Amino acid sequence: MRSLIVLALFGVALAAPKATQRVVGGETTTIEENRFVADMEYSTRGVYFEPSCGAALVSNNVLISVFSCYKYVLIRY
């Protein structure tokens, strides 16, 4: 039974997609081509920030995003 569980875990690990294959058919872009797009980043301790959502830039100081990007942040505060 134990060997069956170990074999199943190896199968799951080997079947996981590789990180380099997550974007299919994408193209490299520049800030000049997408001036209206913002990357929203989140950090739990203020040290390491990681992308959490995207947003649309409406004006110099206004972004539009969706609530699901912030629901856990709002619960915490």
Coordinates of N, CA and C in Angstrom, one line a residue:
M1 N 0.8 -1.2 0.0 CA 0.0 0.0 0.0 C 0.9 1.3 0.0
R2 N 1.9 1.2 0.8 CA 2.8 2.4 0.9 C 3.5 2.7 -0.5
S3 N 3.9 1.6 -1.1 CA 4.6 1.8 -2.4 C 3.6 2.3 -3.5
L4 N 2.3 2.0 -3.4 CA 1.3 2.5 -4.3 C 1.1 4.0 -4.1
I5 N 1.1 4.5 -2.8 CA 1.0 5.9 -2.5 C 2.2 6.6 -3.1
V6 N 3.4 6.1 -2.8 CA 4.6 6.8 -3.3 C 4.6 6.8 -4.8
L7 N 4.2 5.8 -5.5 CA 4.1 5.8 -7.0 C 3.1 6.8 -7.5
A8 N 2.0 6.9 -6.8 CA 1.0 7.9 -7.2 C 1.5 9.3 -7.0
L9 N 2.3 9.6 -5.9 CA 2.8 10.9 -5.7 C 3.9 11.3 -6.8
F10 N 4.7 10.3 -7.2 CA 5.6 10.5 -8.3 C 4.9 10.8 -9.6
G11 N 3.9 10.1 -9.8 CA 3.1 10.3 -11.0 C 2.5 11.7 -11.1
V12 N 2.0 12.2 -9.9 CA 1.4 13.6 -9.9 C 2.5 14.6 -10.1
A13 N 3.7 14.4 -9.5 CA 4.8 15.3 -9.6 C 5.3 15.4 -11.1
L14 N 5.4 14.3 -11.7 CA 5.8 14.2 -13.1 C 4.8 14.8 -14.1
A15 N 3.6 14.7 -13.7 CA 2.5 15.2 -14.6 C 2.3 16.7 -14.5
A16 N 2.8 17.4 -13.5 CA 2.6 18.8 -13.4 C 3.3 19.6 -14.5
P17 N 2.6 20.6 -15.1 CA 3.1 21.3 -16.2 C 4.4 22.1 -15.8
K18 N 5.3 22.3 -16.7 CA 6.5 23.1 -16.5 C 6.1 24.6 -16.5
A19 N 6.8 25.3 -15.6 CA 6.5 26.8 -15.5 C 6.8 27.5 -16.8
T20 N 7.7 27.1 -17.6 CA 8.0 27.8 -18.9 C 6.9 27.6 -19.9
Q21 N 5.9 26.7 -19.7 CA 4.9 26.5 -20.6 C 3.6 27.1 -20.2
R22 N 3.6 28.0 -19.3 CA 2.3 28.6 -18.8 C 1.7 29.6 -19.8
V23 N 2.5 30.4 -20.6 CA 2.0 31.3 -21.5 C 2.3 30.7 -22.9
V24 N 1.2 30.5 -23.6 CA 1.3 29.9 -25.0 C 1.0 31.0 -26.0
G25 N 1.8 31.2 -27.0 CA 1.6 32.1 -28.0 C 1.7 33.6 -27.6
G26 N 2.3 33.9 -26.5 CA 2.5 35.2 -26.0 C 3.6 35.9 -26.8
E27 N 3.6 37.2 -26.7 CA 4.7 38.0 -27.3 C 5.3 39.0 -26.3
T28 N 6.6 39.3 -26.4 CA 7.3 40.2 -25.6 C 6.8 41.6 -26.0
T29 N 6.6 42.5 -25.0 CA 6.1 43.8 -25.3 C 6.9 44.9 -24.5
T30 N 6.6 46.1 -24.7 CA 7.3 47.2 -24.0 C 6.3 48.1 -23.3
I31 N 6.7 48.9 -22.5 CA 5.8 49.9 -21.8 C 5.2 50.9 -22.7
E32 N 5.9 51.2 -23.8 CA 5.4 52.1 -24.8 C 4.2 51.6 -25.5
E33 N 4.1 50.2 -25.7 CA 3.0 49.6 -26.4 C 1.8 49.4 -25.5
N34 N 2.0 49.3 -24.2 CA 0.9 49.1 -23.2 C 0.9 50.0 -22.1
R35 N 0.8 51.3 -22.3 CA 0.8 52.3 -21.3 C -0.4 52.3 -20.4
F36 N -1.4 51.6 -20.7 CA -2.7 51.6 -19.9 C -2.8 50.4 -19.0
V37 N -1.8 49.6 -18.9 CA -1.8 48.3 -18.1 C -0.9 48.5 -16.9
A38 N -1.4 48.1 -15.8 CA -0.6 48.1 -14.5 C -0.5 46.7 -13.9
D39 N 0.6 46.5 -13.2 CA 0.8 45.2 -12.5 C 0.6 45.5 -11.0
M40 N -0.4 44.9 -10.4 CA -0.7 45.0 -9.0 C 0.1 44.0 -8.3
E41 N 0.9 44.4 -7.3 CA 1.8 43.4 -6.6 C 1.4 43.5 -5.1
Y42 N 1.5 42.3 -4.4 CA 1.1 42.2 -3.0 C 2.2 41.6 -2.2
S43 N 2.4 42.0 -1.0 CA 3.4 41.5 -0.1 C 2.7 41.3 1.3
T44 N 3.0 40.2 1.9 CA 2.5 40.0 3.3 C 3.3 40.7 4.3
R45 N 4.6 40.9 4.1 CA 5.5 41.5 5.1 C 6.2 42.7 4.6
G46 N 5.9 43.1 3.4 CA 6.5 44.3 2.9 C 8.0 44.1 2.4
V47 N 8.4 42.9 2.2 CA 9.8 42.6 1.8 C 9.8 42.1 0.4
Y48 N 9.1 41.0 0.1 CA 9.1 40.4 -1.2 C 7.7 40.6 -1.8
F49 N 7.7 41.3 -2.9 CA 6.4 41.6 -3.6 C 6.3 40.7 -4.8
E50 N 5.1 40.2 -5.0 CA 4.8 39.3 -6.1 C 3.5 39.7 -6.8
P51 N 3.5 39.5 -8.2 CA 2.3 40.0 -8.9 C 1.0 39.2 -8.4
S52 N 0.0 40.0 -8.3 CA -1.3 39.4 -7.8 C -2.4 39.6 -8.8
C53 N -2.4 40.7 -9.5 CA -3.5 41.0 -10.4 C -3.0 42.1 -11.4
G54 N -3.8 42.3 -12.4 CA -3.6 43.4 -13.4 C -4.7 44.4 -13.2
A55 N -4.4 45.6 -13.7 CA -5.4 46.7 -13.6 C -5.2 47.6 -14.9
A56 N -6.3 48.3 -15.1 CA -6.3 49.3 -16.2 C -6.0 50.7 -15.7
L57 N -5.1 51.4 -16.3 CA -4.8 52.7 -15.9 C -5.8 53.7 -16.6
V58 N -6.6 54.4 -15.7 CA -7.6 55.3 -16.2 C -7.1 56.7 -16.3
S59 N -6.3 57.2 -15.3 CA -5.7 58.5 -15.3 C -4.3 58.4 -14.6
N60 N -3.7 59.5 -14.3 CA -2.4 59.4 -13.7 C -2.4 58.8 -12.3
N61 N -3.5 58.8 -11.6 CA -3.6 58.3 -10.3 C -4.8 57.4 -10.0
V62 N -5.4 56.9 -11.0 CA -6.6 56.0 -10.9 C -6.4 54.7 -11.7
L63 N -6.6 53.6 -11.0 CA -6.6 52.3 -11.6 C -7.9 51.6 -11.4
I64 N -8.3 50.7 -12.3 CA -9.5 49.9 -12.2 C -9.1 48.5 -12.2
S65 N -9.5 47.7 -11.2 CA -9.3 46.3 -11.1 C -10.5 45.6 -10.6
V66 N -10.4 44.3 -10.2 CA -11.6 43.6 -9.8 C -11.4 43.3 -8.3
F67 N -12.5 43.1 -7.6 CA -12.6 42.9 -6.1 C -11.8 41.7 -5.7
S68 N -11.9 40.6 -6.5 CA -11.2 39.4 -6.2 C -9.7 39.5 -6.0
C69 N -9.1 40.6 -6.5 CA -7.7 40.8 -6.3 C -7.4 41.2 -4.9
Y70 N -8.4 41.8 -4.2 CA -8.2 42.5 -2.9 C -9.0 41.9 -1.8
K71 N -9.8 40.9 -2.0 CA -10.7 40.4 -1.0 C -10.0 39.9 0.3
Y72 N -8.8 39.3 0.1 CA -8.0 38.8 1.3 C -7.3 39.9 2.0
V73 N -6.9 40.9 1.2 CA -6.3 42.1 1.9 C -7.3 42.8 2.7
L74 N -8.5 43.0 2.2 CA -9.5 43.7 2.9 C -9.9 43.0 4.2
I75 N -10.0 41.7 4.2 CA -10.4 40.9 5.3 C -9.3 41.1 6.4
R76 N -8.1 41.2 6.0 CA -7.0 41.3 7.0 C -7.0 42.6 7.7
Y77 N -7.3 43.7 7.0 CA -7.3 45.0 7.6 C -8.6 45.4 8.1

